[in-house]
mmCIF file of C-alpha atoms in Angstrom:
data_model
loop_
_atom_site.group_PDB
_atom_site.id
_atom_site.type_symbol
_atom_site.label_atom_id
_atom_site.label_comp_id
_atom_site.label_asym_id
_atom_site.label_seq_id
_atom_site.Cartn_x
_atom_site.Cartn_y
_atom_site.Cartn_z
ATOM 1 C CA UNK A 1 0.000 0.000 0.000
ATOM 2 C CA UNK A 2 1.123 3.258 -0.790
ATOM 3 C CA UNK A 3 0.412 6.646 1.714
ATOM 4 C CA UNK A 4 0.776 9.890 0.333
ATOM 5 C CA UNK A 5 -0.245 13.058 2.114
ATOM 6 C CA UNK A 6 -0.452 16.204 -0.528
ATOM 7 C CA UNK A 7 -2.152 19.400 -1.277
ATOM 8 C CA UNK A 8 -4.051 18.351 -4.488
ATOM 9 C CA UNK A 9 -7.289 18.856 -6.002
ATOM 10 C CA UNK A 10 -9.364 15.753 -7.185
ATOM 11 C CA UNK A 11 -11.511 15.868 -10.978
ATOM 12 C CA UNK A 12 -14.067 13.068 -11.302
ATOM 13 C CA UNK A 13 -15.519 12.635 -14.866
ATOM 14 C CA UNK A 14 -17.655 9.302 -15.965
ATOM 15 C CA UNK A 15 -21.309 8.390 -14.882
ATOM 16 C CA UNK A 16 -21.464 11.589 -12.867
ATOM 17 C CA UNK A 17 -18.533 14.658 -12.585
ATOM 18 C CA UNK A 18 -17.313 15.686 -9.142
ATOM 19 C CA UNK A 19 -14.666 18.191 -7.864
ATOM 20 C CA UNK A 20 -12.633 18.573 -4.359
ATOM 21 C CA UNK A 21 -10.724 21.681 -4.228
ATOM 22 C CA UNK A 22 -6.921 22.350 -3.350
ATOM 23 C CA UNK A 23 -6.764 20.690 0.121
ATOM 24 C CA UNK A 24 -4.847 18.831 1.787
ATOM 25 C CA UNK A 25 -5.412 15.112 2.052
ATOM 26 C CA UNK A 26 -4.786 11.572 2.039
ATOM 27 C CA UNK A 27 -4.118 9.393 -1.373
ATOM 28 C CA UNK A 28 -4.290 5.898 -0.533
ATOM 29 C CA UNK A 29 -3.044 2.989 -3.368
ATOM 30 C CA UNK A 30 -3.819 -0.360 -2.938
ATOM 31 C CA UNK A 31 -2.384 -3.384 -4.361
ATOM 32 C CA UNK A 32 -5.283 -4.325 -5.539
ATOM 33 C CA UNK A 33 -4.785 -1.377 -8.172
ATOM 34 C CA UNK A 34 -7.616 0.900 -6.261
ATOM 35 C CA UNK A 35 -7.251 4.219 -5.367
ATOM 36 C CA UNK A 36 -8.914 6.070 -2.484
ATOM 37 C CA UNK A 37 -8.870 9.951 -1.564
ATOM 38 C CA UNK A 38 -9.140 11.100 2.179
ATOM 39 C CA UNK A 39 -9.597 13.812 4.343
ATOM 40 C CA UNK A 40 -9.010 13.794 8.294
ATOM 41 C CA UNK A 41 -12.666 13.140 9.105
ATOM 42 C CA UNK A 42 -15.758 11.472 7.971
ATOM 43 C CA UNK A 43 -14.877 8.227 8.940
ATOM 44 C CA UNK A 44 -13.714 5.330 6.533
ATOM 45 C CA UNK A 45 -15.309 6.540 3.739
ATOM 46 C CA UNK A 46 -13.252 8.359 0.859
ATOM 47 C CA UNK A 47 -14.200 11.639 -0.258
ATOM 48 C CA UNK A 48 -13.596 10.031 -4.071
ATOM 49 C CA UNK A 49 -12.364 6.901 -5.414
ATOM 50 C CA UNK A 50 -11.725 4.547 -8.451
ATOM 51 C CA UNK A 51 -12.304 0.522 -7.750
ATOM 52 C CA UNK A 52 -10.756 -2.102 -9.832
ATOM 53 C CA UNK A 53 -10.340 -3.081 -12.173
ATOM 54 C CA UNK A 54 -8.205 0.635 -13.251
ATOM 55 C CA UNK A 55 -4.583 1.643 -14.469
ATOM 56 C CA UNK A 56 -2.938 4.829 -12.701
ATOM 57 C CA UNK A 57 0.172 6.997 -14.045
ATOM 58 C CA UNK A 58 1.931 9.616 -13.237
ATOM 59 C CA UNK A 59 2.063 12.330 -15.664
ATOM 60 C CA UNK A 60 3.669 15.881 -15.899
ATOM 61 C CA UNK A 61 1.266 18.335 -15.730
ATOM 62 C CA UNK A 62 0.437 20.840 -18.997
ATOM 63 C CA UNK A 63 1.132 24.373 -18.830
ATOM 64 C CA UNK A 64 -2.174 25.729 -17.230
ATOM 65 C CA UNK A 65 -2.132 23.359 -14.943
ATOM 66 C CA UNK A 66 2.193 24.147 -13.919
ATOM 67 C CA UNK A 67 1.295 27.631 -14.063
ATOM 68 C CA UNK A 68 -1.406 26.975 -11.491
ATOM 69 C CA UNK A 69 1.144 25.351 -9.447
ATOM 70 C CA UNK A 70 0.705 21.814 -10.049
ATOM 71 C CA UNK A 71 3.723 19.580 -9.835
ATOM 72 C CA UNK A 72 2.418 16.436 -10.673
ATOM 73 C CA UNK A 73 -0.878 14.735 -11.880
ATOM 74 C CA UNK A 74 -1.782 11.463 -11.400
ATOM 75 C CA UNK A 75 -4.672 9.991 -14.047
ATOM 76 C CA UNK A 76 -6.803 6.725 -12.881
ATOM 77 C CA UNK A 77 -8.498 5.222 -15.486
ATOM 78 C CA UNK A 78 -10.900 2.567 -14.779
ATOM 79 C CA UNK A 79 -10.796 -0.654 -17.223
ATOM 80 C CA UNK A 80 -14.630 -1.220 -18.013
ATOM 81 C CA UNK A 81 -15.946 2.327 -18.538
ATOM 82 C CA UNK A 82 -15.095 5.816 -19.107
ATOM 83 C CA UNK A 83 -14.704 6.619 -15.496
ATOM 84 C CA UNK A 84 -11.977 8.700 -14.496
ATOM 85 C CA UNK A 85 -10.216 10.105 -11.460
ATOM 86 C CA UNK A 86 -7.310 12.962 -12.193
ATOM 87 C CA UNK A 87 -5.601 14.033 -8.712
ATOM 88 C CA UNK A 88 -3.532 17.400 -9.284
ATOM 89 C CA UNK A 89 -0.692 17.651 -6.505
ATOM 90 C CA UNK A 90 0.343 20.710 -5.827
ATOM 91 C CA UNK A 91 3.148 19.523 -2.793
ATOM 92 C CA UNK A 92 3.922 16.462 -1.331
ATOM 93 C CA UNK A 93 4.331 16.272 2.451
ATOM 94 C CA UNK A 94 4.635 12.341 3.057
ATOM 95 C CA UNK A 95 5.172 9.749 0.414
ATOM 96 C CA UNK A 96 5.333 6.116 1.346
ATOM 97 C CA UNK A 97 4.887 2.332 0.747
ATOM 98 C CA UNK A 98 4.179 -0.480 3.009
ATOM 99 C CA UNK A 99 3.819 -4.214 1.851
ATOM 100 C CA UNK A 100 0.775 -5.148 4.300
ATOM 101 C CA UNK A 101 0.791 -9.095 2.930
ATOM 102 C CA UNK A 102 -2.377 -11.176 2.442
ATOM 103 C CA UNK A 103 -4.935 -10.370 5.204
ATOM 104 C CA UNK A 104 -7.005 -12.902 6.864
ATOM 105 C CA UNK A 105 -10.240 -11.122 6.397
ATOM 106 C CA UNK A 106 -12.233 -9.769 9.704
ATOM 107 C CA UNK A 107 -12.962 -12.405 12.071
ATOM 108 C CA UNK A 108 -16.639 -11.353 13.725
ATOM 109 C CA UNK A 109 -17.927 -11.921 17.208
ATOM 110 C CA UNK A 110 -21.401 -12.522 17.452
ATOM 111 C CA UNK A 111 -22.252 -13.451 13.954
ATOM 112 C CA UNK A 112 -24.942 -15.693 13.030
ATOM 113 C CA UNK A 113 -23.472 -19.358 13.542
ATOM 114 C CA UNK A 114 -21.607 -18.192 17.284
ATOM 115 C CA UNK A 115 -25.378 -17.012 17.948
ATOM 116 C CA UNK A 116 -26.645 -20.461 16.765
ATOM 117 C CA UNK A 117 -24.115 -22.779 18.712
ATOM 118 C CA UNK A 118 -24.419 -20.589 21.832
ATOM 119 C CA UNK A 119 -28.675 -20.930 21.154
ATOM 120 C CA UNK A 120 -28.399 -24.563 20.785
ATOM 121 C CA UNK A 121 -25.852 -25.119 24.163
ATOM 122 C CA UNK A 122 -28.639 -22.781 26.006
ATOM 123 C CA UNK A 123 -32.135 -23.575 24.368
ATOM 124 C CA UNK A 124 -33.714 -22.898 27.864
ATOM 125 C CA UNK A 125 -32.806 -19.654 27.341
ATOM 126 C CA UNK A 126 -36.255 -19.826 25.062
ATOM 127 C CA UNK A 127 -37.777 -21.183 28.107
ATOM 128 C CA UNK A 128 -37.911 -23.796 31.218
ATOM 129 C CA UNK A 129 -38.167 -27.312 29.834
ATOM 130 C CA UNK A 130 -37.205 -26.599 25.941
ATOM 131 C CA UNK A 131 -35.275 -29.258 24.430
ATOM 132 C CA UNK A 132 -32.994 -29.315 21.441
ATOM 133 C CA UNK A 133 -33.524 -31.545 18.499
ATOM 134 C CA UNK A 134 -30.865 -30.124 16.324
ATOM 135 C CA UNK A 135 -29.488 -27.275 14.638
ATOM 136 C CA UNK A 136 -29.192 -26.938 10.866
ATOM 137 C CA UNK A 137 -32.500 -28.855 10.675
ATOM 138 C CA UNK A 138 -32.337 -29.301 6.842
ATOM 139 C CA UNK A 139 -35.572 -28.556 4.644
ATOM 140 C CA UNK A 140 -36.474 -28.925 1.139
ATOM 141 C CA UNK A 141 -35.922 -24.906 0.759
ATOM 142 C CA UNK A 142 -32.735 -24.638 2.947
ATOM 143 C CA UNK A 143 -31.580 -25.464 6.709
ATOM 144 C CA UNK A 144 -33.552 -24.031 9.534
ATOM 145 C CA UNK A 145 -31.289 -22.920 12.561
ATOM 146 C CA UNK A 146 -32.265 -24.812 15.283
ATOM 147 C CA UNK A 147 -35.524 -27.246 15.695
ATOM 148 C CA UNK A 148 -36.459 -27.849 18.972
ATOM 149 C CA UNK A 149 -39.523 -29.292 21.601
ATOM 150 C CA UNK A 150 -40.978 -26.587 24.024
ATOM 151 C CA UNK A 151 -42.253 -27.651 27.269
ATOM 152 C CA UNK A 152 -45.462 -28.927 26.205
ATOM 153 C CA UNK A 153 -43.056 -31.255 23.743
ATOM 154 C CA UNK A 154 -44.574 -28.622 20.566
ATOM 155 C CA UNK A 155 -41.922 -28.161 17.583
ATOM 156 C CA UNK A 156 -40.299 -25.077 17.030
ATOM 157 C CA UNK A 157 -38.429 -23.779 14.340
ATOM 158 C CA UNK A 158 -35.960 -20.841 15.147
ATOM 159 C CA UNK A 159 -34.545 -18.472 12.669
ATOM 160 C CA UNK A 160 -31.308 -16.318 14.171
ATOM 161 C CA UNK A 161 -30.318 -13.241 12.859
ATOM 162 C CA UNK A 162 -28.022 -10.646 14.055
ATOM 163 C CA UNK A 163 -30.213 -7.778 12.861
ATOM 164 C CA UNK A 164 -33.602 -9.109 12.657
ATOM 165 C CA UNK A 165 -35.152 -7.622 9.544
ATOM 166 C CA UNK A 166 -38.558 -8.344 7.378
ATOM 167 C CA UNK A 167 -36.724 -10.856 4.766
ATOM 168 C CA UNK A 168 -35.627 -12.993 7.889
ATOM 169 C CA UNK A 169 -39.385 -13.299 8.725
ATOM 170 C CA UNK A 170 -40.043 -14.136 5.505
ATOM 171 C CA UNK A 171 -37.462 -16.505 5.662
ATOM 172 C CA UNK A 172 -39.064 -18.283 9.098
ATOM 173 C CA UNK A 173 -42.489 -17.942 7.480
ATOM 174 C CA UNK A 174 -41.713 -20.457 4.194
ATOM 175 C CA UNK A 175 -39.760 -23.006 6.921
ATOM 176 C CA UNK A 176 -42.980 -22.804 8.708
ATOM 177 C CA UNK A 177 -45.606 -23.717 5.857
ATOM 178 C CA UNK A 178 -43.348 -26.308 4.160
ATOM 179 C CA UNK A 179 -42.762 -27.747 7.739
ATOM 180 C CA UNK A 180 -46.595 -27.885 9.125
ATOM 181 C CA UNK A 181 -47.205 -30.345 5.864
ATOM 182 C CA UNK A 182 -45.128 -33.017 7.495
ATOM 183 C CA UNK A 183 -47.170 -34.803 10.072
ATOM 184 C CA UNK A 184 -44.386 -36.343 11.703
ATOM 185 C CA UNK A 185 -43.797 -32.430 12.661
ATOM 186 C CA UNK A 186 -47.087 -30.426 12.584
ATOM 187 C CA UNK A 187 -47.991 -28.680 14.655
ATOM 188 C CA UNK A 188 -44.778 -26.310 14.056
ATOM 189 C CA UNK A 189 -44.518 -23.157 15.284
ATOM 190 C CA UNK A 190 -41.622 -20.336 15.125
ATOM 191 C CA UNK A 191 -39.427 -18.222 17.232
ATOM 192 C CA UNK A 192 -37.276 -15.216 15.273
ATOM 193 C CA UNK A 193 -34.391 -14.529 17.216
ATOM 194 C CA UNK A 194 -31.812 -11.634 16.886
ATOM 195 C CA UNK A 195 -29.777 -9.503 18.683
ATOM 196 C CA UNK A 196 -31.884 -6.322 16.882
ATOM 197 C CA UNK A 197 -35.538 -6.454 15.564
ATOM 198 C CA UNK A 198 -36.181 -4.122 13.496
ATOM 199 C CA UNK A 199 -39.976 -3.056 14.855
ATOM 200 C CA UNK A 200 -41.492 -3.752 11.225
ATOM 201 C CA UNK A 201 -40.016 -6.752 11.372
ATOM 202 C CA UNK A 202 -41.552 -7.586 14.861
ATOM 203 C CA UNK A 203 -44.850 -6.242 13.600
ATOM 204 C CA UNK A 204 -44.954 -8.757 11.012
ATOM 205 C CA UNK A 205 -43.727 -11.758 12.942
ATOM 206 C CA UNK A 206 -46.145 -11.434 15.543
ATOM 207 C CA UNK A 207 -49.360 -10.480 12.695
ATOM 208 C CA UNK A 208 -47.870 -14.371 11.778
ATOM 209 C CA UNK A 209 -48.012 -15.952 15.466
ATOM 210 C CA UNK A 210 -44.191 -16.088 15.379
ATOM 211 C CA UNK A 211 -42.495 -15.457 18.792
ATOM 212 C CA UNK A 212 -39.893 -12.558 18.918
ATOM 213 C CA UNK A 213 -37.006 -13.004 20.784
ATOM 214 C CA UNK A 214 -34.238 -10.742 21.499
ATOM 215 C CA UNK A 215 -30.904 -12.409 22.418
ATOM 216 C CA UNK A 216 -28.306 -11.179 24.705
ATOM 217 C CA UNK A 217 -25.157 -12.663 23.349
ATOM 218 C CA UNK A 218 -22.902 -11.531 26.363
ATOM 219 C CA UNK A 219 -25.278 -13.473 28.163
ATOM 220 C CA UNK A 220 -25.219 -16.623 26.332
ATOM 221 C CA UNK A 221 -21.487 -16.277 26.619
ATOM 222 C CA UNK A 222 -21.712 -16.261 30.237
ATOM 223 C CA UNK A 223 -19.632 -12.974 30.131
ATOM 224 C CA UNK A 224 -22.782 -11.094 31.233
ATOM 225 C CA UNK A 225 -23.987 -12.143 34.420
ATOM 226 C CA UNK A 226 -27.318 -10.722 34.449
ATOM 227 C CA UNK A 227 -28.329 -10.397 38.061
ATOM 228 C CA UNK A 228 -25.138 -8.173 39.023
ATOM 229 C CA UNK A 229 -26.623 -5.478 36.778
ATOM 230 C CA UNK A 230 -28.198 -2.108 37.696
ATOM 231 C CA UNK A 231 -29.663 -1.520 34.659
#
C-alpha cells in the first residue's frame, strides 16, 4: 500500500462529474490497483475513489495546470468504462509504501453461527423445559437454525439473525408452511431470534403468530452475568 499526504485537487468525470478543491489530504493505493482519496474526518469513507479493475500513471502536468502550481498529476483510469479520477498535486508532504501481505479477512464476534451454537448449548434460554432436536434442521428450501420441543413437547423452528429484519421473517415464514405439511412435525410453530428487531419486522412476525425473541449474546457467553446489573 502506498500513503501519500499532498495538497491536491481531485476531478471526477464518468457516470457523474465531481470536484474537491486544493486541500490537503490523504491518497491511498492499494495493491489491488484501487485508489482512495481522504480527508481527516468522515470516517472510513473516501471523499472520491476509483475501484478495480483501473490503471494509474503519473504524468507531468500541462502548462495551465504548472502555471497553477501543479507539480504532478496522477490519471486513474478505470478498465470497463469511461470513469476517471485525475488528482492534481500541488506539494507532497509524506510519500510512502508499506507491503501489508495477504490479510485474513475480519474475524466477527457474534455473527450468526456463534449465535446459533451458543442458542443450541442454552435452548432454555427460550424457556424452562425446551429441548434441542438439532441445529441446521435441513428442509427442502434450505436449513432451519435450530428445531427444537418446548415444554409442552410442541416443535419449534428458530430463525437467528443478528439484525432481525422483514426478509428474515419471511425466511421463518416459508420453513414454517413447508414444515406444518409433514405430520411427523405439525404442529410447528416459530421463534425469530436476533440480537436487533427491526420493529417492522416484529410487527410482522407477531401479525404471523411467530415469537420474537431478542438475544443477549454476552449473556449466552456467560460474560454477562445478568443479576449483578443495575440496569
Amino acid at each position: 500500500m502506498r500513503l501519500v499526504i499532498a495538497t491536491c485537487s481531485v476531478d471526477y468525470d464518468g457516470r457523474l462529474s465531481a470536484h474537491l478543491p486544493l486541500a490537503t489530504r490523504l491518497l491511498l493505493v492499494k495493491a489491488d490497483g484501487s485508489v482512495l482519496v481522504h480527508s481527516d474526518g468522515g470516517s472510513y469513507k473516501p471523499l472520491n475513489w476509483m475501484s478495480p479493475p483501473c490503471a494509474m500513471a503519473e504524468v507531468e502536468p500541462d502548462e495551465t495546470e504548472a502555471a497553477e502550481g501543479v507539480t504532478l498529476v496522477w490519471n486513474v483510469q478505470h478498465a470497463k468504462s469511461e470513469d476517471r479520477l485525475r488528482v492534481k498535486i500541488h506539494e507532497v508532504h509524506h510519500d510512502s509504501a508499506h507491503e501489508l501481505g495477504v490479510d485474513p479477512g475480519l474475524v466477527k464476534d457474534g455473527v450468526e453461527a456463534h449465535l446459533q451454537k451458543l442458542l443450541a448449548e442454552h435452548i432454555t434460554t427460550l424457556g424452562e423445559g425446551w429441548t434441542l432436536t438439532r441445529r441446521e434442521y435441513m428442509t427442502a428450501i434450505g436449513p432451519v437454525d435450530i428445531l427444537c420441543k418446548d415444554a409442552s413437547g410442541t416443535t419449534v423452528a428458530v430463525e437467528i439473525k443478528r439484525r432481525g429484519e422483514i426478509d428474515g421473517v419471511e425466511q421463518l415464514t416459508r420453513y414454517l408452511e413447508l414444515m406444518n405439511r409433514d405430520p411427523h412435525l405439525r404442529p410447528v410453530t416459530g421463534v425469530f431470534a436476533a440480537q436487533v428487531i427491526k420493529p417492522q419486522a416484529r410487527t410482522l412476525a407477531e401479525d404471523r403468530g411467530i415469537r420474537c425473541v431478542t438475544l443477549d449474546y454476552d449473556a449466552l457467553k456467560g460474560i454477562d452475568d445478568v443479576d449483578s446489573r443495575l440496569f
